[in-house]
Short mmCIF file of C-alpha atoms in Angstrom, two decimals:
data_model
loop_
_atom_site.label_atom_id
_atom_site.label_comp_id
_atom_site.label_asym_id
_atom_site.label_seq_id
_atom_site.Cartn_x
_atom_site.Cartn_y
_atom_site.Cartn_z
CA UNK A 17 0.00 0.00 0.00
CA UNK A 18 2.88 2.44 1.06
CA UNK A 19 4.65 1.74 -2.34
CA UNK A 20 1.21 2.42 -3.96
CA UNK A 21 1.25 5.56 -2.32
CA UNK A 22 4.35 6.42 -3.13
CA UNK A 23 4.02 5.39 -6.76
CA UNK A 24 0.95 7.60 -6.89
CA UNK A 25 2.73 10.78 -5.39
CA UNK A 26 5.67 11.15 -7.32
CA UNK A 27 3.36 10.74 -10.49
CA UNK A 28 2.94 13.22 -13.12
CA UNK A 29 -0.94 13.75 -11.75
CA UNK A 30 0.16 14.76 -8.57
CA UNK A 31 2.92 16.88 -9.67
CA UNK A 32 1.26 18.93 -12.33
CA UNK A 33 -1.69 19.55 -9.75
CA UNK A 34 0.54 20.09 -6.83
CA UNK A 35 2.65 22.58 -8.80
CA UNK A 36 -0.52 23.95 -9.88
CA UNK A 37 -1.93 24.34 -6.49
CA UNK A 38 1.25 25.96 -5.39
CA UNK A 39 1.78 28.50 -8.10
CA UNK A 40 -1.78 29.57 -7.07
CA UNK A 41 -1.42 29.75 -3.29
CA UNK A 42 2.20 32.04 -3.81
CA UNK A 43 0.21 34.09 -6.24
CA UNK A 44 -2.57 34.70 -3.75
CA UNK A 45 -0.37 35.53 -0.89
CA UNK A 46 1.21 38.53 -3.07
CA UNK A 47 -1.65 39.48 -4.40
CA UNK A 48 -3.59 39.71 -0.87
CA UNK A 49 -0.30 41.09 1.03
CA UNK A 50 0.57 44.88 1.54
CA UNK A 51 4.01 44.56 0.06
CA UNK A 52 6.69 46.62 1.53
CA UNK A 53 10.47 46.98 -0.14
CA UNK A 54 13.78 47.85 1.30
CA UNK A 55 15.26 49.53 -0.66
CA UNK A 56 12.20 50.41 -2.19
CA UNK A 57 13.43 49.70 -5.42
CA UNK A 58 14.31 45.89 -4.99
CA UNK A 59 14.35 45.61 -8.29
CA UNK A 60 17.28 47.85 -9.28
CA UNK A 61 19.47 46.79 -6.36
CA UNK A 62 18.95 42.81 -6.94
CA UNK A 63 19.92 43.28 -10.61
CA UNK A 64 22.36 46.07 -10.89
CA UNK A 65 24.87 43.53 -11.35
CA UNK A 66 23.30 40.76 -13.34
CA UNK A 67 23.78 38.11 -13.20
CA UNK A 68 23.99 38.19 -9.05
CA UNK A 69 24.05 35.10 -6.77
CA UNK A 70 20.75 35.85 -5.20
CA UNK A 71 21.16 33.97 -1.19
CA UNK A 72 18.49 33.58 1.18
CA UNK A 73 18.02 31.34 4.31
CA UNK A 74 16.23 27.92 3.65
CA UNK A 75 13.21 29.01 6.28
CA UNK A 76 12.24 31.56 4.05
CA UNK A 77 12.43 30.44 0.37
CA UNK A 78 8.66 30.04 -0.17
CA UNK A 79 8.19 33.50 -1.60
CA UNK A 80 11.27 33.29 -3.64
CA UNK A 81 8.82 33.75 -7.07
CA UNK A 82 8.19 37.34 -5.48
CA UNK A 83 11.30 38.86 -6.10
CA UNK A 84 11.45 38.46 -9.79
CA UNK A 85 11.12 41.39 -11.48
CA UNK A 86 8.34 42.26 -14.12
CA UNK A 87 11.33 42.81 -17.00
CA UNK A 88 11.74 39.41 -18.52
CA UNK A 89 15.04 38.55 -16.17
CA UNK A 90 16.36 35.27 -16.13
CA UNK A 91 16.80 33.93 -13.06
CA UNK A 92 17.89 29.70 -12.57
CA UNK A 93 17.33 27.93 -8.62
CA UNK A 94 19.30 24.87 -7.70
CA UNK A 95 16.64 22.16 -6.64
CA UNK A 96 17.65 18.92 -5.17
CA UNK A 97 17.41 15.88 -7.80
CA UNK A 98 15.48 13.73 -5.67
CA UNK A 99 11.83 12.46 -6.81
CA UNK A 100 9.71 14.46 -3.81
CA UNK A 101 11.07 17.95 -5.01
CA UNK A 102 9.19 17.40 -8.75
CA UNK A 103 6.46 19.56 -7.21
CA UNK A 104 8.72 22.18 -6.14
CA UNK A 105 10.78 22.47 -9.48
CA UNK A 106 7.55 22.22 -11.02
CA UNK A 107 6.29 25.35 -9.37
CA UNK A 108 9.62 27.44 -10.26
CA UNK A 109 9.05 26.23 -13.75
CA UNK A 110 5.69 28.08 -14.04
CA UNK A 111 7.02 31.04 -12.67
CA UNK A 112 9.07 31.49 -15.54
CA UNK A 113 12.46 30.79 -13.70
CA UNK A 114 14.96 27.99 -14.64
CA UNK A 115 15.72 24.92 -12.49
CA UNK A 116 19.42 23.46 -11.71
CA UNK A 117 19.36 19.96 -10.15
CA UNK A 118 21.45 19.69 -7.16
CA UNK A 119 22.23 17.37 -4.41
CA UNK A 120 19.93 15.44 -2.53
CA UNK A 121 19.54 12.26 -4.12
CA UNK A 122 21.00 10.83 -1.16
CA UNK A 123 24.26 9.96 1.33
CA UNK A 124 25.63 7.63 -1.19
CA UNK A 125 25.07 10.48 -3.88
CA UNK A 126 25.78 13.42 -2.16
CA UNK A 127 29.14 14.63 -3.15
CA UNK A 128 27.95 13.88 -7.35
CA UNK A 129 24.89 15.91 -6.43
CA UNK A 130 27.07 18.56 -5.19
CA UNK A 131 28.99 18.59 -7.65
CA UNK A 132 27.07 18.44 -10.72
CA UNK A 133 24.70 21.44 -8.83
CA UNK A 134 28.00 23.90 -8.74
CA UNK A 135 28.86 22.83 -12.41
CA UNK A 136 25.15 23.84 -13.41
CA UNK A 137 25.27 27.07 -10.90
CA UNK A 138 28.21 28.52 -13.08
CA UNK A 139 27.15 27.58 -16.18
CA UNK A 140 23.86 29.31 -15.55
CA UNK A 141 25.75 32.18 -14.47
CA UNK A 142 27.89 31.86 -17.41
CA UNK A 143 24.88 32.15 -19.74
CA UNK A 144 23.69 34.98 -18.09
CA UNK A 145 21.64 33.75 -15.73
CA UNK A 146 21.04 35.45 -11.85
CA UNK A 147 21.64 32.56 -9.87
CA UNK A 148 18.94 31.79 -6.86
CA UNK A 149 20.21 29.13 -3.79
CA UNK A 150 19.50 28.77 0.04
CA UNK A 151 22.60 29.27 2.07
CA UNK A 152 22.34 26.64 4.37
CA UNK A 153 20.86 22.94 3.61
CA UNK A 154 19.63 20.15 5.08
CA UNK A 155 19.71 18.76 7.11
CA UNK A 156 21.32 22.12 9.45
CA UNK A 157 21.99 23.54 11.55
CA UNK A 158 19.54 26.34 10.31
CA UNK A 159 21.21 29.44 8.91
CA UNK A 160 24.68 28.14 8.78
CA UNK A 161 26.01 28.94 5.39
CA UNK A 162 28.03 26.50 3.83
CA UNK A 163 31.24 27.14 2.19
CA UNK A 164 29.72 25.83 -1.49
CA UNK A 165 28.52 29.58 -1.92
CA UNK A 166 31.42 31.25 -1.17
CA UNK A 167 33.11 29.20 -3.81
CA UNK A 168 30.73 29.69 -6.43
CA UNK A 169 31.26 33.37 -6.14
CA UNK A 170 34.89 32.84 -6.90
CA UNK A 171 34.63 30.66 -9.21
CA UNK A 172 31.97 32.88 -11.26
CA UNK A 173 33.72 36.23 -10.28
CA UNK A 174 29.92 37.31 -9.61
CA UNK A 175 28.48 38.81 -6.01
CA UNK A 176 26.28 37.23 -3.64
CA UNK A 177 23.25 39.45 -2.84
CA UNK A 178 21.47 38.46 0.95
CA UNK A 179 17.88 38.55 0.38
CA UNK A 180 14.63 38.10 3.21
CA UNK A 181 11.26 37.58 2.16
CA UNK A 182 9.31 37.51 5.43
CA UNK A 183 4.88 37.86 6.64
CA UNK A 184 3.67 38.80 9.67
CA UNK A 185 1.45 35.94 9.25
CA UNK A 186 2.44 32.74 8.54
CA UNK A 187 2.63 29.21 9.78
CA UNK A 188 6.23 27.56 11.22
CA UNK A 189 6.78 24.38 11.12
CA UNK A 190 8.55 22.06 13.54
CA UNK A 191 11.16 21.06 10.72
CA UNK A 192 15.15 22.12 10.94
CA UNK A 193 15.13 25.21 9.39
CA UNK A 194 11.36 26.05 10.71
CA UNK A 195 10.51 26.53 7.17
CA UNK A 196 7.73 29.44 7.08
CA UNK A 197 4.46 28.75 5.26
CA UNK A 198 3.67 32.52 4.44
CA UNK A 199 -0.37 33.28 4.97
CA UNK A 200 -2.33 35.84 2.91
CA UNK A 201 -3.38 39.09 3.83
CA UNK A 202 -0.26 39.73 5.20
CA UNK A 203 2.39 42.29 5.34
CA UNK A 204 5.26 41.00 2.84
CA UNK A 205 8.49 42.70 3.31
CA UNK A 206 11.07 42.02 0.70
CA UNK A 207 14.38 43.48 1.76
CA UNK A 208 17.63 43.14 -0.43
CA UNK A 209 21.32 43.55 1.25
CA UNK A 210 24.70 44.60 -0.15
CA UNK A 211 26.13 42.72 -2.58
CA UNK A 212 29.39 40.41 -0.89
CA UNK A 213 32.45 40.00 -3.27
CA UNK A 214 34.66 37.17 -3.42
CA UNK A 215 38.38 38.58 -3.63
CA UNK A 216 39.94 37.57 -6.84
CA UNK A 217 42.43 34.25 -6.38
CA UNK A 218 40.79 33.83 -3.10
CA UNK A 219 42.45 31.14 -0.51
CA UNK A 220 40.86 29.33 2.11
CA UNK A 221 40.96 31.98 4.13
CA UNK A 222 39.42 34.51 2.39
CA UNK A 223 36.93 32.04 1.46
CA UNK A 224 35.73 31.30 4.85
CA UNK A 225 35.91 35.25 5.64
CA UNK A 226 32.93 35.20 2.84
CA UNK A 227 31.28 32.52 3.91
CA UNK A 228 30.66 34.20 7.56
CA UNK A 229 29.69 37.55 5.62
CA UNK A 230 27.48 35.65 3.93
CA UNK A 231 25.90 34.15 7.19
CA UNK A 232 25.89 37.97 8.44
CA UNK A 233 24.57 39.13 5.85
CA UNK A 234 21.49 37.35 5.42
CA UNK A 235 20.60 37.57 9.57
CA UNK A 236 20.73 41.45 8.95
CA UNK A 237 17.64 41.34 6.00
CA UNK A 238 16.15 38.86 7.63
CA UNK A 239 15.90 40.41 10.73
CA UNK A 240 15.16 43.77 8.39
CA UNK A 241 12.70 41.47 7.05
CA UNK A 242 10.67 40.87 10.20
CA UNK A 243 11.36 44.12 11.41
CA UNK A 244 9.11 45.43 8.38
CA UNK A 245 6.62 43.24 7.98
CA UNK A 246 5.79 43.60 11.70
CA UNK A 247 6.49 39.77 12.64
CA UNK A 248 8.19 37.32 14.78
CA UNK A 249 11.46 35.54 13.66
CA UNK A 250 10.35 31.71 14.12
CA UNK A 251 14.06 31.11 15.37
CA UNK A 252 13.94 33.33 17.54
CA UNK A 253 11.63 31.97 19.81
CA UNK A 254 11.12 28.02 20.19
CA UNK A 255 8.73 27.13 17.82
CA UNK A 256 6.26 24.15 16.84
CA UNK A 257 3.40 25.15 14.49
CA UNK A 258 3.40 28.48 15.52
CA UNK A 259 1.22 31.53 13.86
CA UNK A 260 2.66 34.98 14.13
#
């Protein structure tokens, strides 16, 4: 029955609907939210520099579709290569934004994952392409950025950009990153940082120096972020299912 289940889920029914359903429910939330911008031209600071290495904290990557720009932009979002994140790639798809499949497609498959998700990261940057990724990754510790991102920026001689999407209502839940499950009729802020450069023929050192700007960084929009919008950071109180 579970393998019936299972079979059933990952089919191309349940992603196309699920996709579908999600497109819908991200669309509603901006359309029903009072959207606020820091700077208030998010727009012209994201993509001064295109293509940018656009960073945000895994928590808050729901609303990532919201910070693409009416100007036909492209914009490409690593997504792990394993079966349950169809829906997900799906839903990027119909926004009009690229996917690149990453790791995820298991222990045994981790380091190809990783791999072949940098090699797609800079060739979409490469082509042109502003390049969308969650700092830190399962599975944690939340908003620990890993060194990967530091090391595409060197390798692509492009900038990182910290980014916070954050609602004063949404739902938490009790998962590693306490991924946020924006509401609508919120208050959406959408706050964009400075742009972080990797040093040219950058060593370890340098490299970790960026990786903790990086971390930095993002706390500072997202806290921006909350700040704006007028709600609670989930981390920063315990949470389990909890509405702002």
């Amino acid at each position: 029955m579970a393998a019936r289940l299972r079979k059933l889920y990952h089919s191309n029914v349940v992603t196309a609907v699920g996709s579908a359903f999600a497109e819908f429910y991200i669309r509603l939330v901006v359309r029903t939210s009072r959207v606020l911008r820091d700077p208030p031209d998010t727009d012209e600071k994201l993509f001064s520099q295109h293509p940018q290495i656009f960073a945000m904290w895994h928590g808050q990557f729901m609303m990532v579709p919201a910070i693409r720009p009416q100007a036909d932009t492209d914009i490409a979002i690593i997504v792990s290569r394993h079966g349950d994140a169809e829906i997900l790639a799906n839903t990027i798809q119909r926004f009009g934004m690229r996917v690149v499949r990453g790791a995820g497609a298991g222990r045994r498959r981790k380091d190809r994952g990783g791999a072949a998700a940098l090699r797609g990261a800079l060739r979409a940057l490469k082509n042109g392409a502003t390049f969308a990724l969650t700092a830190d990754a399962p599975p944690g510790p939340a908003r620990k950025a890993g060194i990967g991102i530091a090391l595409l920026a060197k390798l692509s001689g492009r900038p990182i950009v910290p980014c916070a999407m954050a609602t004063n209502r949404y739902v938490a839940l009790n998962s590693w990153s306490a991924f946020t499950l924006n509401l609508p009729f919120s208050k959406l802020a959408i706050v964009v940082g400075d742009p972080i450069v990797v040093p040219e023929g950058a060593g370890s050192i340098e490299l970790e120096a960026t990786r903790l700007a990086v971390e930095q960084g993002l706390n500072e929009v997202t806290q921006r972020a909350y700040g704006l919008a007028g709600g609670k950071d989930p981390l920063a109180f315990p949470f389990s299912l909890e509405k702002a």
